[in-house]
């Protein structure tokens, strides 16, 4: 009896990883509950392949010196969701610039499966949403995979005045920023931390691929990655880079 019980326990234990894997897969395919974001409206961005992406619009408060028709679209990194950008979005709105955050497909409360090779479609959908809402001046700011997707989308369809990329890989699951960069017709500001080795190497590749005068590339001290850079001592410098880009392309 003891031996039979031991075999049952071992059999159950061997199945546990599979059960957890299946549970995780199911969780990835099911949109979560939308997160509340103080000061923001809930928006729906629909992709060309029919997915509804959960988004938040942070509009300047009444009475603010608003830049009418101007929008910053903030794109999250892989191990995060749109909430990683909310503090920045609120700061932008307080300064008179509307900001849109969204969860990529399969993340947060957005529909679909997590598929890094398709997320440039989500960025293109955000650009289309912006045009429909009357925003004719748009800057894309992306962290890690969000930065790669921003570069690829902006080079493919245009519609952006500039791109900020934090720790963006030169390639990510089929997205190829290396190939896209020569076609990018707007300013790119890219930053990475020197001890974030892969991101720092990607920055070197960007330097090789960027058209002369098109890209401003900055290697920062430390090891922060993506939006985590905003929480490091280099955070003000990162935010300053975004502000400088907005001033450069919008005046």
CSV table of C-alpha atoms in Angstrom, one decimal:
chain,number,residue,atom,x,y,z
A,1,UNK,CA,0.0,0.0,0.0
A,2,UNK,CA,2.8,2.4,0.8
A,3,UNK,CA,4.4,1.6,-2.5
A,4,UNK,CA,1.2,2.3,-4.4
A,5,UNK,CA,0.7,5.5,-2.6
A,6,UNK,CA,4.3,6.5,-3.4
A,7,UNK,CA,3.6,5.8,-7.1
A,8,UNK,CA,0.5,8.0,-7.0
A,9,UNK,CA,2.3,10.8,-5.4
A,10,UNK,CA,5.1,10.6,-7.9
A,11,UNK,CA,2.7,10.5,-10.8
A,12,UNK,CA,0.9,13.6,-9.5
A,13,UNK,CA,4.1,15.4,-9.0
A,14,UNK,CA,5.2,14.6,-12.6
A,15,UNK,CA,1.9,16.1,-13.9
A,16,UNK,CA,2.2,19.3,-11.9
A,17,UNK,CA,4.5,21.2,-14.3
A,18,UNK,CA,2.1,20.3,-17.2
A,19,UNK,CA,-0.9,21.5,-15.2
A,20,UNK,CA,0.8,24.8,-14.3
A,21,UNK,CA,1.9,25.3,-17.9
A,22,UNK,CA,-1.6,24.7,-19.2
A,23,UNK,CA,-3.0,27.1,-16.6
A,24,UNK,CA,-0.5,29.7,-17.5
A,25,UNK,CA,-1.4,29.3,-21.2
A,26,UNK,CA,-5.1,29.7,-20.5
A,27,UNK,CA,-4.4,32.8,-18.4
A,28,UNK,CA,-2.4,34.3,-21.2
A,29,UNK,CA,-5.3,33.8,-23.6
A,30,UNK,CA,-8.0,35.3,-21.3
A,31,UNK,CA,-8.1,39.1,-20.9
A,32,UNK,CA,-7.8,40.2,-17.3
A,33,UNK,CA,-9.9,42.8,-15.5
A,34,UNK,CA,-9.1,46.4,-16.5
A,35,UNK,CA,-7.0,48.2,-14.0
A,36,UNK,CA,-8.3,51.5,-12.7
A,37,UNK,CA,-6.2,54.5,-13.5
A,38,UNK,CA,-6.9,57.7,-11.6
A,39,UNK,CA,-7.3,60.7,-14.0
A,40,UNK,CA,-7.6,58.6,-17.1
A,41,UNK,CA,-10.5,57.5,-19.3
A,42,UNK,CA,-10.8,53.8,-20.4
A,43,UNK,CA,-10.3,53.5,-24.2
A,44,UNK,CA,-10.6,50.7,-26.7
A,45,UNK,CA,-8.0,50.4,-29.5
A,46,UNK,CA,-9.0,47.9,-32.2
A,47,UNK,CA,-6.3,46.3,-34.3
A,48,UNK,CA,-6.5,45.4,-38.0
A,49,UNK,CA,-6.9,41.8,-37.1
A,50,UNK,CA,-9.9,42.5,-34.9
A,51,UNK,CA,-8.4,42.5,-31.4
A,52,UNK,CA,-9.6,45.0,-28.7
A,53,UNK,CA,-6.7,46.5,-26.8
A,54,UNK,CA,-7.3,47.9,-23.3
A,55,UNK,CA,-6.0,51.5,-23.2
A,56,UNK,CA,-6.1,54.6,-21.0
A,57,UNK,CA,-6.1,58.2,-22.2
A,58,UNK,CA,-4.6,60.8,-19.8
A,59,UNK,CA,-5.9,64.2,-21.0
A,60,UNK,CA,-4.7,67.5,-19.7
A,61,UNK,CA,-6.8,68.9,-17.0
A,62,UNK,CA,-9.3,71.7,-17.6
A,63,UNK,CA,-7.5,75.1,-17.7
A,64,UNK,CA,-4.1,73.6,-18.6
A,65,UNK,CA,-2.1,75.1,-21.4
A,66,UNK,CA,-2.9,72.2,-23.6
A,67,UNK,CA,-1.0,71.3,-26.8
A,68,UNK,CA,-4.2,70.6,-28.9
A,69,UNK,CA,-3.9,67.7,-31.3
A,70,UNK,CA,-0.7,66.4,-29.7
A,71,UNK,CA,-0.4,62.9,-28.2
A,72,UNK,CA,2.4,60.7,-26.7
A,73,UNK,CA,1.7,56.9,-27.1
A,74,UNK,CA,3.5,55.0,-24.3
A,75,UNK,CA,4.3,51.3,-25.0
A,76,UNK,CA,5.3,48.8,-22.3
A,77,UNK,CA,8.0,46.2,-22.0
A,78,UNK,CA,7.5,42.4,-21.9
A,79,UNK,CA,7.4,41.8,-18.1
A,80,UNK,CA,5.1,44.7,-17.5
A,81,UNK,CA,1.8,46.2,-18.6
A,82,UNK,CA,0.6,49.7,-19.4
A,83,UNK,CA,0.6,50.8,-15.8
A,84,UNK,CA,4.4,51.0,-15.9
A,85,UNK,CA,3.9,54.2,-17.8
A,86,UNK,CA,1.1,55.8,-15.9
A,87,UNK,CA,3.2,58.1,-13.7
A,88,UNK,CA,4.9,59.4,-16.8
A,89,UNK,CA,1.5,59.8,-18.5
A,90,UNK,CA,0.1,61.8,-15.6
A,91,UNK,CA,3.1,64.1,-15.7
A,92,UNK,CA,2.7,64.7,-19.4
A,93,UNK,CA,-1.0,65.4,-19.0
A,94,UNK,CA,-0.3,67.8,-16.2
A,95,UNK,CA,2.1,69.6,-18.6
A,96,UNK,CA,-0.5,69.9,-21.3
A,97,UNK,CA,0.3,66.9,-23.4
A,98,UNK,CA,-2.2,64.1,-23.8
A,99,UNK,CA,-0.8,60.6,-23.3
A,100,UNK,CA,-2.2,57.2,-24.3
A,101,UNK,CA,-1.1,53.9,-22.7
A,102,UNK,CA,-2.2,50.5,-23.8
A,103,UNK,CA,-1.7,46.8,-23.1
A,104,UNK,CA,-0.2,44.9,-26.0
A,105,UNK,CA,-2.2,41.9,-27.3
A,106,UNK,CA,-2.4,39.1,-24.6
A,107,UNK,CA,-1.3,41.5,-21.8
A,108,UNK,CA,-3.5,42.9,-19.1
A,109,UNK,CA,-7.1,43.3,-20.3
A,110,UNK,CA,-6.3,43.2,-24.0
A,111,UNK,CA,-7.6,40.4,-26.2
A,112,UNK,CA,-5.5,37.9,-28.0
A,113,UNK,CA,-2.4,35.9,-27.2
A,114,UNK,CA,1.0,37.2,-26.3
A,115,UNK,CA,2.8,37.4,-29.6
A,116,UNK,CA,5.8,39.6,-29.8
A,117,UNK,CA,6.1,39.2,-33.6
A,118,UNK,CA,2.7,40.9,-34.0
A,119,UNK,CA,2.8,43.8,-31.6
A,120,UNK,CA,3.7,46.4,-34.3
A,121,UNK,CA,0.1,45.9,-35.4
A,122,UNK,CA,-0.9,47.2,-32.0
A,123,UNK,CA,1.2,50.3,-32.4
A,124,UNK,CA,-0.2,50.9,-35.9
A,125,UNK,CA,-3.7,50.5,-34.4
A,126,UNK,CA,-2.8,53.1,-31.8
A,127,UNK,CA,-1.7,55.5,-34.5
A,128,UNK,CA,-4.9,55.0,-36.4
A,129,UNK,CA,-6.9,55.6,-33.1
A,130,UNK,CA,-5.0,58.8,-32.7
A,131,UNK,CA,-5.9,60.1,-36.1
A,132,UNK,CA,-9.5,59.2,-35.6
A,133,UNK,CA,-9.6,61.2,-32.4
A,134,UNK,CA,-8.1,64.2,-34.0
A,135,UNK,CA,-4.5,63.9,-32.8
A,136,UNK,CA,-2.4,64.8,-35.8
A,137,UNK,CA,1.0,65.1,-34.0
A,138,UNK,CA,2.1,61.9,-32.3
A,139,UNK,CA,5.3,60.7,-30.6
A,140,UNK,CA,5.9,57.0,-29.8
A,141,UNK,CA,7.7,56.1,-26.6
A,142,UNK,CA,8.5,52.4,-26.0
A,143,UNK,CA,10.3,50.4,-23.4
A,144,UNK,CA,12.2,47.3,-24.4
A,145,UNK,CA,10.0,45.3,-26.9
A,146,UNK,CA,7.7,48.4,-27.0
A,147,UNK,CA,10.6,50.5,-28.3
A,148,UNK,CA,11.4,47.9,-31.0
A,149,UNK,CA,7.8,47.8,-32.0
A,150,UNK,CA,7.7,51.6,-32.1
A,151,UNK,CA,10.7,51.7,-34.5
A,152,UNK,CA,9.2,49.1,-36.8
A,153,UNK,CA,5.7,50.6,-36.9
A,154,UNK,CA,7.0,54.1,-37.4
A,155,UNK,CA,9.2,53.0,-40.3
A,156,UNK,CA,6.4,50.9,-41.9
A,157,UNK,CA,3.5,53.2,-41.9
A,158,UNK,CA,4.7,56.6,-40.7
A,159,UNK,CA,2.2,58.7,-38.7
A,160,UNK,CA,4.7,59.5,-35.9
A,161,UNK,CA,6.8,62.7,-35.4
A,162,UNK,CA,9.5,60.9,-33.4
A,163,UNK,CA,10.3,57.8,-31.4
A,164,UNK,CA,11.8,57.4,-27.9
A,165,UNK,CA,13.2,53.9,-27.2
A,166,UNK,CA,14.3,52.7,-23.8
A,167,UNK,CA,16.5,49.5,-23.8
A,168,UNK,CA,15.0,48.4,-27.1
A,169,UNK,CA,16.4,45.2,-28.6
A,170,UNK,CA,17.6,45.4,-32.2
A,171,UNK,CA,15.4,42.4,-32.8
A,172,UNK,CA,12.6,40.8,-30.8
A,173,UNK,CA,10.7,37.7,-31.7
A,174,UNK,CA,10.5,38.5,-35.4
A,175,UNK,CA,10.5,42.3,-35.0
A,176,UNK,CA,13.6,43.7,-36.7
A,177,UNK,CA,14.6,47.2,-35.7
A,178,UNK,CA,17.9,46.8,-37.5
A,179,UNK,CA,16.2,46.4,-40.9
A,180,UNK,CA,13.6,49.1,-40.1
A,181,UNK,CA,16.0,51.8,-39.0
A,182,UNK,CA,17.3,52.9,-42.5
A,183,UNK,CA,13.6,53.5,-43.4
A,184,UNK,CA,12.8,55.5,-40.3
A,185,UNK,CA,12.1,59.0,-41.5
A,186,UNK,CA,11.7,60.7,-38.1
A,187,UNK,CA,14.1,61.4,-35.1
A,188,UNK,CA,14.9,58.5,-32.8
A,189,UNK,CA,16.1,59.0,-29.3
A,190,UNK,CA,17.4,55.7,-27.8
A,191,UNK,CA,18.8,55.1,-24.4
A,192,UNK,CA,20.2,52.0,-22.6
A,193,UNK,CA,22.2,51.2,-19.5
A,194,UNK,CA,25.8,50.1,-20.0
A,195,UNK,CA,25.4,47.1,-17.6
A,196,UNK,CA,22.2,46.0,-19.4
A,197,UNK,CA,24.5,44.2,-21.8
A,198,UNK,CA,22.0,43.1,-24.5
A,199,UNK,CA,20.4,46.5,-24.7
A,200,UNK,CA,23.8,48.2,-24.8
A,201,UNK,CA,24.8,46.0,-27.7
A,202,UNK,CA,21.6,46.9,-29.5
A,203,UNK,CA,22.4,50.6,-29.1
A,204,UNK,CA,25.7,50.0,-30.8
A,205,UNK,CA,23.9,48.3,-33.7
A,206,UNK,CA,21.5,51.2,-33.9
A,207,UNK,CA,24.5,53.5,-34.3
A,208,UNK,CA,25.6,51.5,-37.3
A,209,UNK,CA,22.2,51.5,-38.9
A,210,UNK,CA,20.9,55.0,-38.3
A,211,UNK,CA,20.9,57.5,-41.0
A,212,UNK,CA,23.3,60.4,-40.2
A,213,UNK,CA,21.8,63.0,-38.0
A,214,UNK,CA,18.6,60.9,-37.5
A,215,UNK,CA,19.4,59.2,-34.2
A,216,UNK,CA,20.4,60.4,-30.7
A,217,UNK,CA,21.9,57.5,-28.8
A,218,UNK,CA,22.8,57.6,-25.1
A,219,UNK,CA,24.5,55.0,-23.0
A,220,UNK,CA,23.6,55.5,-19.3
A,221,UNK,CA,25.4,54.1,-16.2
A,222,UNK,CA,23.9,51.3,-14.3
A,223,UNK,CA,21.8,48.3,-15.2
A,224,UNK,CA,18.2,49.5,-15.3
A,225,UNK,CA,16.0,48.2,-18.2
A,226,UNK,CA,13.1,49.7,-20.0
A,227,UNK,CA,10.7,51.7,-17.7
A,228,UNK,CA,12.7,50.6,-14.7
A,229,UNK,CA,15.2,53.2,-15.8
A,230,UNK,CA,12.7,55.8,-14.7
A,231,UNK,CA,13.1,54.5,-11.1
A,232,UNK,CA,16.9,54.8,-11.1
A,233,UNK,CA,19.1,57.8,-10.4
A,234,UNK,CA,19.1,58.3,-14.2
A,235,UNK,CA,15.3,58.7,-14.2
A,236,UNK,CA,15.4,62.5,-14.6
A,237,UNK,CA,17.8,62.2,-17.5
A,238,UNK,CA,15.5,59.7,-19.2
A,239,UNK,CA,12.5,61.9,-18.7
A,240,UNK,CA,14.5,64.9,-19.9
A,241,UNK,CA,15.3,63.0,-23.1
A,242,UNK,CA,11.6,62.6,-23.8
A,243,UNK,CA,10.9,66.2,-23.1
A,244,UNK,CA,13.8,67.3,-25.4
A,245,UNK,CA,12.4,65.0,-28.1
A,246,UNK,CA,8.9,66.6,-27.8
A,247,UNK,CA,10.5,70.1,-28.0
A,248,UNK,CA,12.5,69.1,-31.0
A,249,UNK,CA,9.7,67.7,-33.1
A,250,UNK,CA,6.9,69.9,-31.8
A,251,UNK,CA,8.7,73.2,-31.0
